[in-house]
Amino acid sequence: MVELSCHLPANFKSINTLRELLKYIGEETDTKLEKYSGIELALIEIFTNIVKHSGVVADDLIDVRLRSDSRELEIKFIDTGEKFLPTILETVMPHMTTKKIELLPESGFGVPLVVSLSDSVRYERKDEKNFTTLIFVLDED
Amino acid sequence: MLKLVDSKLKRYKLLKVESLVLDCTNFSEFKFDLAMELRPDETIILNLENVNFVDSSGLGALISGLKAIGNPDHLILCGLNEQIVELLELTCLDKVFKTTKDYQAALEEVGAR
Amino acid sequence: MTHRILVVDDSEENRLMVRYCLAADGYEVDELDSGQELLDLGEKIVNFDLILLDVMMPNLDGFETCRRLKNQKFASNIPVIFLTAETEEDSRVSGFEAGGIDYILKPFGRKELGMRVKSHLALSRKLNEVNSQNETLQANLKRGAEIQTAFLPSKSFQHPDFNIAWNYQPVEHIAGDMFGFINFDDGSLGVYLLDVCGHGTSAALVASAVCGAITTNRKLMGYEVQGKYFPRDPSEFFELLSEHFPYEKYESYFTFSYVVINSANSSITAGVAGHPPPYQINAFDVHKINVVGPILGIDLGSKWQSQTSIFNENDKIVIVSDGILELTNEHGRFEKYMNFLLSKYASCSAADLVKSLHAQINEFVDNGEIKDDLTIICIENK
């Protein structure tokens, strides 16, 4: 079991750092995480969601904690932003095929994507902080 | 961030996306650059072979491009890597966007070859 | 840097010929087949670096097309070269009168076309530089401060969602500090403070040139989608600005502080380029917005950041030029007192905050010498 944790400033520059962390933990646990392209996307979507919508202020840092063995990868995001609506996790992917082109939505895919890409998404509000946890089940190869 | 590779007046325009990602950091520049290229009744072929990552913001920008063009037959996405293909499938947009494997196939579609 | 050339000719054969000639030189070539279509492009024309325009076209000929094109301000700098078989002197003269800058006679060879295009692209670049330099030199020599005031917001500038106040105090008659407000069609307000390194005449010239570029080239600060103007992210804006104003252009570095605020979204996006960040006052505290970014004019390779945070009702943003933070007396730098003072004035109106802060600055300096431009801007979310 390998554990990493890092405080990342709440801005888009941290995205590359997030990628590096993921790569690193993959190396440490000897799992080819690149196979799972959805993991990178899910992490980045959660992170940018926090940056854009939680109201975290400039001085704030987002606490990112990764835990992995070869069977499962868990990533926890702890931020000091506003309370997320729990129902946000229940949002469904916006319907695409039945709509006319003019009516296609241009946003709102972020959270439904994360839910589709992860094996489990949990959200908890504790001590004035948001805890968002993603779990990915990895194939035993 | 769009390179004009080839075009035939009133038929098609082949644009190559030069950046490595299409995401929250550059989606608005993409939208602007694409808007500059649009002409009525011309098919836009967007070569994404350089792009290895698209997030939901990038996806939103592609949808915005499609809406600006107006006709789904007039936009062809090509050179999509696994990540982008998976993203389109997850959002059911693979049924909305026209895609081809590479730009050569797209050019064939518009009768350029 | 690749250049974009637009060829307008009703004959497909001719367009293919031009394309063939220019392709080898690495230009990106786009085509249109009528003068009317060229005019229909509207502002999209700025995407091109040069236009090759056929003269003999049905409906709207090349000369008339060029005349109408050049009547529009945004098209005034784009070089237009006519393609024609005409050899009479009269027609060539009409071409120049219509706003073209050169003529290529058909049939032309590949080399000739390539050379003309290359020459005019280089000239056009040089001309743009010289033009803006000339303009600022002339203006400054004759009218100095008047030019600056023209770029500054009018005293009565208002926005329905925000209370805005400022105090602008250049150390000399003309300043290296300038600031402005930009309205976007999504209800956002962009507020920028530009601080050219140094002060006095040369700094003021650069400041005016940069402000001028920002106001006339709307593509820098925002982008248009379907006729509506939206704000760019500060980091994108800085990238574009640094491309337009490398150090070599005016031998100056400059710094920026830029925020985009939106009342409907309660959001503020901030970015800085080599300048201390703005202060944000909200219900609980006063703090500097956490953004950094390199100075403009040097290519350091590092990118600019931007920071988005919540901007609620009654919150305030205070942008001060670094001249203020660097003021020093026997007790130290004025910057030390900023958090305390802003907390003290947190519940004042924007106008009172600016007035009080200005009074504090005067007290701090106490008849000492002020060596830099001082600018305070305060914006309150109504």
XYZ file of C-alpha atoms in Angstrom:
636
model
C 0.000 0.000 0.000
C 1.517 3.303 -1.068
C 0.249 6.594 0.266
C 0.958 10.053 -1.053
C -0.379 13.348 0.047
C 0.138 16.839 -1.172
C -1.296 20.297 -0.707
C -1.965 21.827 -4.086
C -2.783 25.490 -4.674
C -6.297 25.898 -5.966
C -5.525 26.886 -9.554
C -5.120 25.272 -12.960
C -1.351 25.144 -12.705
C -1.743 22.348 -10.183
C -3.238 20.070 -12.802
C 0.166 18.993 -14.040
C 1.262 18.296 -10.499
C -1.801 16.100 -10.090
C -0.810 14.165 -13.188
C 2.690 13.677 -11.829
C 1.323 12.375 -8.543
C -0.791 9.847 -10.380
C 2.137 8.749 -12.507
C 4.311 8.426 -9.434
C 1.904 6.301 -7.483
C 1.454 4.081 -10.511
C 5.209 3.541 -10.622
C 5.475 2.903 -6.908
C 2.779 0.252 -6.978
C 3.940 -1.142 -10.283
C 0.501 -0.746 -11.833
C 0.065 0.585 -15.335
C -2.368 3.313 -14.461
C -2.154 4.694 -18.003
C -4.341 1.773 -19.009
C -7.076 3.493 -17.133
C -7.332 6.812 -18.972
C -10.502 7.569 -17.082
C -8.618 8.009 -13.822
C -6.669 11.017 -15.009
C -9.788 12.667 -16.379
C -11.824 11.988 -13.232
C -9.150 13.465 -10.974
C -8.767 16.549 -13.094
C -12.511 17.078 -13.316
C -12.897 16.915 -9.538
C -9.968 19.228 -9.010
C -11.117 21.843 -11.516
C -14.633 21.588 -10.158
C -13.335 22.497 -6.708
C -11.285 25.358 -8.095
C -14.130 26.792 -10.147
C -17.164 26.234 -7.997
C -16.438 25.626 -4.358
C -15.460 29.189 -3.650
C -12.025 28.270 -2.321
C -10.174 31.472 -1.872
C -6.744 32.271 -3.251
C -4.722 31.394 -0.158
C -6.361 28.022 0.098
C -4.743 24.754 -0.703
C -6.509 21.592 -1.709
C -5.339 18.560 0.209
C -4.959 15.619 -2.183
C -4.346 12.170 -0.779
C -3.688 9.084 -2.868
C -3.643 5.535 -1.592
C -2.993 2.571 -3.806
C -2.104 -1.052 -3.961
C -2.308 -3.137 -7.095
C -6.001 -3.800 -6.591
C -7.477 -0.445 -5.769
C -6.663 3.246 -6.035
C -8.301 5.716 -3.700
C -7.993 9.481 -4.059
C -9.327 11.898 -1.516
C -9.732 15.631 -2.056
C -10.125 17.843 0.968
C -11.026 21.446 0.405
C -12.192 24.270 2.605
C -14.747 25.599 0.171
C -18.478 25.829 0.498
C -20.659 22.870 1.125
C -21.392 20.909 -2.021
C -24.953 19.843 -2.579
C -24.919 16.066 -2.078
C -27.421 15.773 -4.907
C -24.714 16.953 -7.242
C -23.346 13.449 -7.223
C -26.637 12.150 -8.436
C -26.705 14.296 -11.548
C -27.197 12.374 -14.694
C -25.227 12.812 -17.879
C -27.063 15.433 -19.924
C -29.006 13.795 -22.747
C -27.402 14.355 -26.098
C -28.900 12.324 -28.852
C -32.503 13.351 -28.569
C -31.812 17.045 -28.779
C -31.485 19.407 -31.652
C -28.003 20.780 -32.107
C -29.015 24.226 -30.895
C -30.161 22.747 -27.613
C -27.027 20.792 -26.756
C -25.657 21.796 -23.365
C -22.080 23.067 -23.264
C -21.430 22.415 -19.613
C -22.484 20.209 -16.772
C -20.686 17.062 -17.855
C -17.976 17.265 -15.234
C -19.598 15.567 -12.288
C -21.594 12.952 -14.252
C -18.333 12.032 -16.017
C -16.586 11.511 -12.708
C -19.420 9.285 -11.550
C -19.250 7.221 -14.765
C -15.476 6.921 -14.678
C -15.040 5.970 -11.035
C -16.040 2.804 -9.309
C -17.179 4.801 -6.326
C -17.602 8.471 -5.464
C -18.280 9.594 -1.911
C -18.819 13.023 -0.513
C -18.823 14.076 3.096
C -18.893 17.401 4.880
C -16.953 17.438 8.149
C -15.336 20.170 10.236
C -16.206 22.859 7.678
C -14.419 20.921 4.950
C -15.475 18.960 1.896
C -14.181 15.430 1.553
C -14.545 13.956 -1.922
C -13.290 10.414 -2.320
C -12.899 8.507 -5.585
C -12.177 4.805 -5.730
C -10.951 2.907 -8.779
C -10.849 -0.856 -8.808
C -7.826 -2.080 -10.721
C -7.687 -5.387 -12.607
C -5.268 -7.882 -11.250
C -3.035 -8.552 -14.157
C -4.014 27.338 -31.944
C -5.516 26.201 -35.232
C -3.344 25.682 -38.268
C -4.992 25.948 -41.657
C -3.640 22.928 -43.467
C -5.800 22.738 -46.557
C -9.024 24.084 -47.910
C -11.277 24.148 -50.925
C -13.553 27.087 -51.193
C -17.129 26.326 -50.166
C -16.346 22.681 -49.706
C -14.078 22.106 -46.731
C -11.392 23.440 -44.463
C -8.854 21.175 -42.794
C -7.670 22.625 -39.497
C -5.119 21.041 -37.229
C -5.324 21.695 -33.521
C -1.780 22.532 -32.503
C -1.974 22.256 -28.747
C -1.510 19.096 -26.729
C -4.659 19.514 -24.698
C -8.113 20.975 -25.063
C -9.190 21.742 -21.523
C -10.059 24.346 -18.912
C -6.799 26.172 -19.636
C -7.347 26.896 -23.322
C -10.930 26.109 -24.319
C -11.946 29.725 -24.760
C -9.052 30.437 -27.094
C -10.101 27.411 -29.122
C -13.678 28.655 -29.374
C -12.523 32.026 -30.587
C -10.058 30.671 -33.128
C -12.628 28.259 -34.527
C -15.266 30.979 -34.821
C -12.879 32.972 -36.996
C -12.609 30.096 -39.454
C -16.268 29.380 -40.069
C -17.788 30.099 -43.462
C -21.329 29.255 -44.537
C -21.767 25.805 -46.075
C -18.158 24.782 -45.596
C -17.300 21.545 -43.820
C -14.729 21.911 -41.085
C -12.369 18.995 -40.580
C -10.721 19.240 -37.204
C -7.560 17.173 -36.890
C -6.999 16.380 -33.234
C -4.079 14.005 -33.655
C -1.823 16.266 -31.556
C -4.316 16.465 -28.723
C -3.858 13.873 -26.053
C -6.281 15.162 -23.439
C -9.745 16.676 -23.518
C -11.753 17.459 -20.391
C -15.347 18.567 -19.932
C -14.468 22.187 -20.719
C -12.805 21.115 -23.957
C -15.831 19.029 -24.770
C -18.046 22.031 -24.145
C -15.948 24.027 -26.591
C -16.352 21.356 -29.265
C -20.089 21.393 -28.737
C -20.079 25.136 -28.959
C -18.231 24.839 -32.262
C -20.777 22.366 -33.529
C -23.600 24.697 -32.585
C -21.909 27.602 -34.319
C -21.583 25.524 -37.477
C -25.208 24.474 -37.131
C -25.154 21.313 -39.203
C -23.615 18.138 -37.732
C -22.648 16.988 -41.214
C -20.424 20.032 -41.565
C -17.999 19.161 -38.806
C -15.730 16.124 -38.867
C -13.427 15.281 -35.990
C -10.446 13.084 -36.806
C -7.234 11.822 -35.266
C -8.971 11.122 -31.970
C -7.001 9.194 -29.403
C -8.479 6.628 -27.007
C -9.116 9.153 -24.278
C -11.191 11.385 -26.517
C -13.094 8.501 -28.066
C -13.951 7.206 -24.611
C -15.069 10.664 -23.543
C -17.400 10.961 -26.520
C -18.846 7.519 -25.864
C -19.454 8.219 -22.180
C -21.355 11.376 -23.022
C -23.187 9.779 -25.954
C -21.680 12.447 -28.164
C -20.225 9.793 -30.401
C -23.671 9.703 -31.930
C -23.691 13.433 -32.481
C -20.231 14.245 -33.819
C -19.098 12.885 -37.154
C -15.681 11.299 -36.752
C -13.136 9.576 -38.957
C -9.953 7.801 -38.052
C -7.613 10.279 -39.673
C -7.676 13.386 -41.815
C -7.226 11.426 -45.025
C -10.468 9.575 -44.412
C -12.189 12.859 -43.632
C -10.960 14.381 -46.878
C -12.328 11.386 -48.739
C -15.673 11.949 -47.103
C -15.869 15.470 -48.422
C -14.863 14.275 -51.837
C -11.451 15.841 -51.799
C -9.639 12.801 -52.996
C 5.536 32.544 -37.295
C 3.282 31.341 -40.070
C 1.344 33.882 -42.023
C -2.203 33.637 -43.261
C -2.890 34.830 -46.771
C -6.336 35.287 -48.244
C -6.787 35.111 -52.002
C -9.957 36.518 -53.509
C -10.545 35.677 -57.160
C -13.625 34.473 -59.006
C -11.586 32.022 -61.079
C -10.815 28.717 -59.418
C -7.859 28.241 -61.723
C -6.270 31.478 -60.543
C -6.826 30.641 -56.900
C -5.187 27.261 -57.376
C -2.282 28.953 -59.101
C -1.755 31.283 -56.143
C -2.083 28.442 -53.699
C 0.495 26.431 -55.611
C 2.893 29.364 -55.652
C 2.581 30.139 -51.952
C 2.320 26.667 -50.499
C 6.013 25.948 -50.871
C 6.858 28.988 -48.765
C 4.844 27.669 -45.859
C 2.001 30.179 -45.902
C -1.452 29.191 -44.790
C -3.731 30.042 -47.715
C -7.465 30.623 -47.575
C -9.776 31.500 -50.476
C -12.902 33.396 -51.356
C -14.467 33.805 -54.756
C -16.090 37.226 -54.623
C -15.609 40.729 -53.294
C -18.900 40.545 -51.463
C -17.771 37.497 -49.517
C -14.643 39.354 -48.487
C -16.743 42.186 -47.123
C -19.066 39.694 -45.431
C -16.187 38.383 -43.373
C -16.325 41.540 -41.334
C -13.887 41.572 -38.462
C -12.751 38.048 -39.181
C -10.464 39.698 -41.692
C -7.996 40.480 -38.919
C -7.114 36.804 -38.907
C -5.194 37.379 -42.155
C -1.819 38.990 -42.636
C -2.215 39.863 -46.306
C -4.913 39.816 -48.993
C -4.396 39.075 -52.681
C -7.324 40.609 -54.499
C -8.260 40.047 -58.121
C -9.408 43.196 -59.912
C -11.621 41.799 -62.696
C -14.503 40.186 -60.884
C -18.214 40.259 -61.750
C -20.643 42.254 -59.580
C -18.092 43.861 -57.292
C -14.646 44.500 -58.755
C -11.420 44.469 -56.788
C -11.057 48.233 -56.513
C -14.538 48.851 -55.210
C -14.185 45.924 -52.820
C -10.936 47.353 -51.496
C -12.397 50.816 -51.130
C -15.262 49.486 -49.066
C -12.982 47.216 -47.074
C -10.578 49.987 -46.176
C -13.429 52.207 -45.024
C -13.584 49.989 -41.983
C -11.154 50.811 -39.227
C -10.279 47.235 -38.352
C -9.139 46.627 -41.947
C -6.941 49.672 -42.220
C -3.661 47.887 -41.520
C -4.053 44.798 -43.649
C -1.964 44.940 -46.813
C -3.965 44.374 -50.018
C -2.171 43.451 -53.228
C -4.144 43.534 -56.471
C -3.865 40.784 -59.048
C -4.583 42.057 -62.500
C -3.910 41.754 -66.187
C -4.408 45.485 -66.685
C -1.350 47.382 -67.722
C -2.749 50.879 -68.135
C -1.303 53.481 -65.800
C -4.763 54.756 -64.870
C -5.892 51.489 -63.403
C -2.739 51.141 -61.388
C -3.282 54.540 -59.883
C -6.899 53.681 -59.039
C -5.570 50.689 -57.217
C -3.501 52.781 -54.862
C -6.324 55.230 -54.423
C -8.598 52.385 -53.460
C -6.272 51.443 -50.620
C -4.113 48.741 -52.168
C -0.405 48.795 -51.580
C 0.904 47.001 -54.629
C 0.092 45.369 -57.912
C 1.042 42.041 -59.399
C 0.498 41.608 -63.113
C -0.889 38.370 -64.417
C 0.519 36.023 -65.461
C 2.990 36.045 -62.593
C 5.726 33.615 -61.741
C 5.982 31.726 -58.513
C 9.095 33.541 -57.443
C 7.666 36.963 -58.109
C 4.521 36.330 -56.120
C 6.497 34.852 -53.246
C 8.877 37.793 -53.110
C 6.156 40.420 -53.173
C 4.180 38.682 -50.489
C 7.251 38.331 -48.309
C 8.271 41.950 -48.769
C 4.864 43.318 -47.956
C 4.458 41.130 -44.922
C 7.760 42.424 -43.588
C 6.894 46.018 -44.465
C 3.500 45.720 -42.872
C 4.975 44.505 -39.631
C 7.522 47.299 -39.628
C 4.868 49.831 -40.583
C 2.643 48.839 -37.714
C 5.499 49.251 -35.301
C 6.542 52.576 -36.742
C 2.963 53.807 -36.887
C 2.289 53.152 -33.272
C 5.630 54.545 -32.240
C 5.085 57.645 -34.310
C 1.637 58.131 -32.956
C 2.730 57.953 -29.394
C 5.772 60.130 -29.952
C 3.749 62.814 -31.691
C 0.961 62.671 -29.209
C 3.275 62.858 -26.278
C 5.311 65.685 -27.655
C 2.228 67.740 -28.296
C -0.335 66.680 -25.869
C 1.185 64.554 -23.115
C -1.284 64.172 -20.356
C -4.284 64.731 -22.635
C -3.597 61.439 -24.364
C -3.405 59.635 -21.101
C -6.651 61.089 -19.888
C -8.263 59.913 -23.093
C -7.429 56.329 -22.198
C -8.437 56.600 -18.595
C -12.015 55.915 -17.644
C -14.251 58.960 -17.441
C -14.987 60.167 -13.939
C -18.595 59.188 -14.389
C -17.901 55.557 -15.315
C -20.512 53.344 -13.761
C -21.569 49.743 -13.663
C -24.988 48.592 -12.495
C -23.587 45.849 -10.275
C -20.608 47.550 -8.676
C -19.634 50.697 -6.803
C -16.393 51.946 -8.265
C -13.989 54.526 -6.933
C -10.414 55.442 -7.657
C -7.624 57.856 -6.972
C -5.041 58.448 -9.638
C -1.931 60.369 -8.750
C 0.917 60.363 -11.231
C 4.220 61.592 -9.878
C 4.742 63.745 -12.941
C 2.246 65.301 -15.274
C 2.184 62.103 -17.321
C 2.314 58.643 -15.810
C 3.648 55.150 -16.242
C 0.604 53.857 -14.334
C -2.608 53.512 -16.231
C -5.810 51.704 -15.581
C -9.104 50.916 -17.251
C -12.438 49.185 -17.168
C -13.829 46.901 -19.837
C -17.446 45.877 -20.108
C -18.218 42.421 -21.452
C -21.488 41.201 -22.862
C -21.967 38.580 -20.177
C -22.202 41.255 -17.530
C -18.594 40.878 -16.417
C -16.388 43.851 -15.731
C -12.675 43.733 -16.419
C -10.483 46.048 -14.362
C -6.841 46.454 -15.149
C -3.913 48.345 -13.772
C -0.892 48.731 -15.976
C 2.388 49.834 -14.519
C 5.276 50.443 -16.872
C 8.667 50.056 -15.276
C 10.031 53.491 -14.624
C 8.082 56.700 -14.848
C 8.129 59.899 -16.811
C 7.988 60.446 -20.517
C 9.144 57.114 -21.892
C 7.079 55.096 -19.449
C 4.040 57.165 -20.289
C 4.544 56.532 -23.992
C 4.690 52.817 -23.508
C 1.708 52.897 -21.187
C -0.318 54.793 -23.760
C 0.715 52.406 -26.515
C -0.286 49.387 -24.478
C -3.586 50.932 -23.407
C -4.198 51.929 -26.980
C -3.576 48.395 -28.154
C -5.909 46.975 -25.539
C -8.728 49.311 -26.445
C -8.424 49.007 -30.214
C -7.555 45.337 -30.486
C -10.461 43.837 -28.632
C -9.176 40.382 -29.381
C -6.541 40.810 -26.664
C -8.803 41.040 -23.681
C -11.756 39.052 -24.899
C -13.178 37.014 -27.689
C -16.343 37.190 -29.709
C -18.833 34.425 -30.121
C -21.832 35.195 -32.269
C -21.472 38.893 -31.869
C -21.092 38.855 -28.107
C -17.888 39.815 -26.360
C -16.653 37.551 -23.575
C -13.694 37.963 -21.245
C -10.559 35.917 -21.669
C -8.930 34.303 -18.728
C -6.212 36.637 -17.372
C -3.477 34.131 -18.136
C -4.518 34.018 -21.813
C -4.690 37.795 -21.950
C -1.159 38.066 -20.602
C 0.129 35.532 -23.120
C -1.335 37.524 -25.998
C -0.112 40.796 -24.540
C 3.406 39.472 -24.147
C 3.418 38.359 -27.783
C 2.403 41.848 -28.881
C 4.817 43.671 -26.644
C 8.126 41.894 -26.295
C 10.880 43.886 -24.607
C 12.494 44.715 -27.947
C 9.449 46.609 -29.139
C 9.717 49.592 -26.820
C 12.640 48.511 -24.654
C 10.362 48.407 -21.702
C 9.046 45.924 -19.237
C 5.651 46.363 -17.803
C 3.492 44.870 -15.134
C -0.195 44.224 -14.926
C -2.838 43.552 -12.385
C -6.103 42.362 -13.910
C -9.384 41.127 -12.494
C -12.612 40.056 -14.151
C -15.600 40.312 -11.866
C -19.097 39.077 -12.413
C -21.938 39.862 -10.081
C -24.359 37.267 -11.423
C -21.825 34.501 -10.803
C -20.407 36.169 -7.669
C -17.025 35.428 -9.073
C -13.739 37.140 -9.458
C -10.917 35.883 -11.627
C -7.598 37.557 -11.023
C -4.230 37.444 -12.711
C -1.029 39.415 -12.346
C 2.071 39.868 -14.397
C 4.983 40.931 -12.255
C 2.786 43.042 -10.018
C 1.590 42.633 -6.460
C -1.844 41.043 -6.486
C -5.070 42.836 -5.573
C -6.530 42.696 -2.110
C -9.880 41.093 -1.521
C -12.067 42.190 1.364
C -14.873 39.857 2.245
C -17.074 39.444 5.274
C -14.412 37.616 7.269
C -11.034 38.918 6.300
C -8.720 40.871 4.104
C -6.154 39.084 2.075
C -4.034 39.362 -1.028
C -5.353 37.195 -3.846
C -2.945 34.337 -4.331
C -1.677 34.736 -7.884
C 1.729 35.268 -9.292
C 3.040 35.704 -12.770
C 6.132 36.971 -14.541
C 6.622 40.501 -15.769
C 5.550 41.218 -19.344
C 8.158 41.698 -21.987
C 10.506 38.863 -21.093
C 9.986 35.360 -22.308
C 10.773 33.437 -19.165
C 8.943 30.389 -20.372
C 6.796 30.297 -17.266
C 3.117 30.790 -17.749
C 0.805 33.150 -16.027
C -1.699 31.957 -13.466
C -5.166 33.013 -12.750
C -7.210 32.546 -9.634
C -10.979 32.374 -9.460
C -12.752 32.930 -6.186
C -16.055 34.031 -4.779
C -16.964 37.699 -4.823
C -20.078 38.207 -2.754
C -22.342 41.126 -2.173
C -20.569 43.821 -0.162
C -17.167 42.287 -0.829
C -14.534 44.615 -2.188
C -11.512 44.403 -4.411
C -8.733 46.906 -3.906
C -6.071 47.294 -6.553
C -3.105 49.458 -5.650
C -0.075 50.193 -7.747
C 3.233 48.945 -6.411
C 4.373 52.535 -5.945
C 2.101 52.651 -2.921
C 3.281 49.398 -1.386
C 6.895 50.453 -1.769
C 6.533 53.779 0.013
C 8.923 53.828 2.910
C 9.386 55.999 5.967
C 11.367 55.557 9.160
C 8.934 52.846 10.300
C 9.291 50.707 7.210
C 7.191 50.001 4.111
C 3.603 51.091 3.697
C 2.734 47.569 2.607
C 2.878 46.436 6.239
C -0.156 48.520 7.044
C -2.351 47.504 4.126
C -4.146 44.559 5.750
C -4.814 46.529 8.891
C -6.025 49.633 7.068
C -8.225 47.697 4.676
C -9.813 45.846 7.601
C -10.465 49.183 9.225
C -12.171 50.508 6.121
C -13.820 47.190 5.211
C -17.307 48.440 5.846
C -16.852 51.840 4.246
C -18.184 52.623 0.831
C -15.746 52.220 -2.041
C -15.364 55.972 -2.344
C -14.679 56.426 1.373
C -12.185 53.598 1.377
C -10.226 55.211 -1.414
C -10.340 58.606 0.232
C -9.248 57.252 3.610
C -6.479 55.171 2.156
C -5.230 58.128 0.203
C -5.241 60.231 3.361
C -3.232 57.558 5.163
C -0.711 57.514 2.364
C -0.236 61.254 2.622
C 0.194 60.987 6.344
C 2.678 58.183 5.951
C 4.773 60.160 3.520
C 4.351 63.362 5.550
C 5.867 65.940 3.204
C 8.475 63.469 2.117
C 9.097 62.854 -1.547
C 6.772 60.608 -3.545
C 8.836 59.029 -6.274
C 6.351 56.871 -8.096
C 2.878 56.985 -9.576
C 0.188 56.093 -7.087
C -3.092 54.558 -8.103
C -5.843 53.161 -5.915
C -8.915 51.442 -7.343
C -11.706 50.031 -5.217
C -14.658 48.036 -6.473
C -17.513 46.950 -4.288
C -20.069 44.319 -5.222
C -23.444 45.964 -4.637
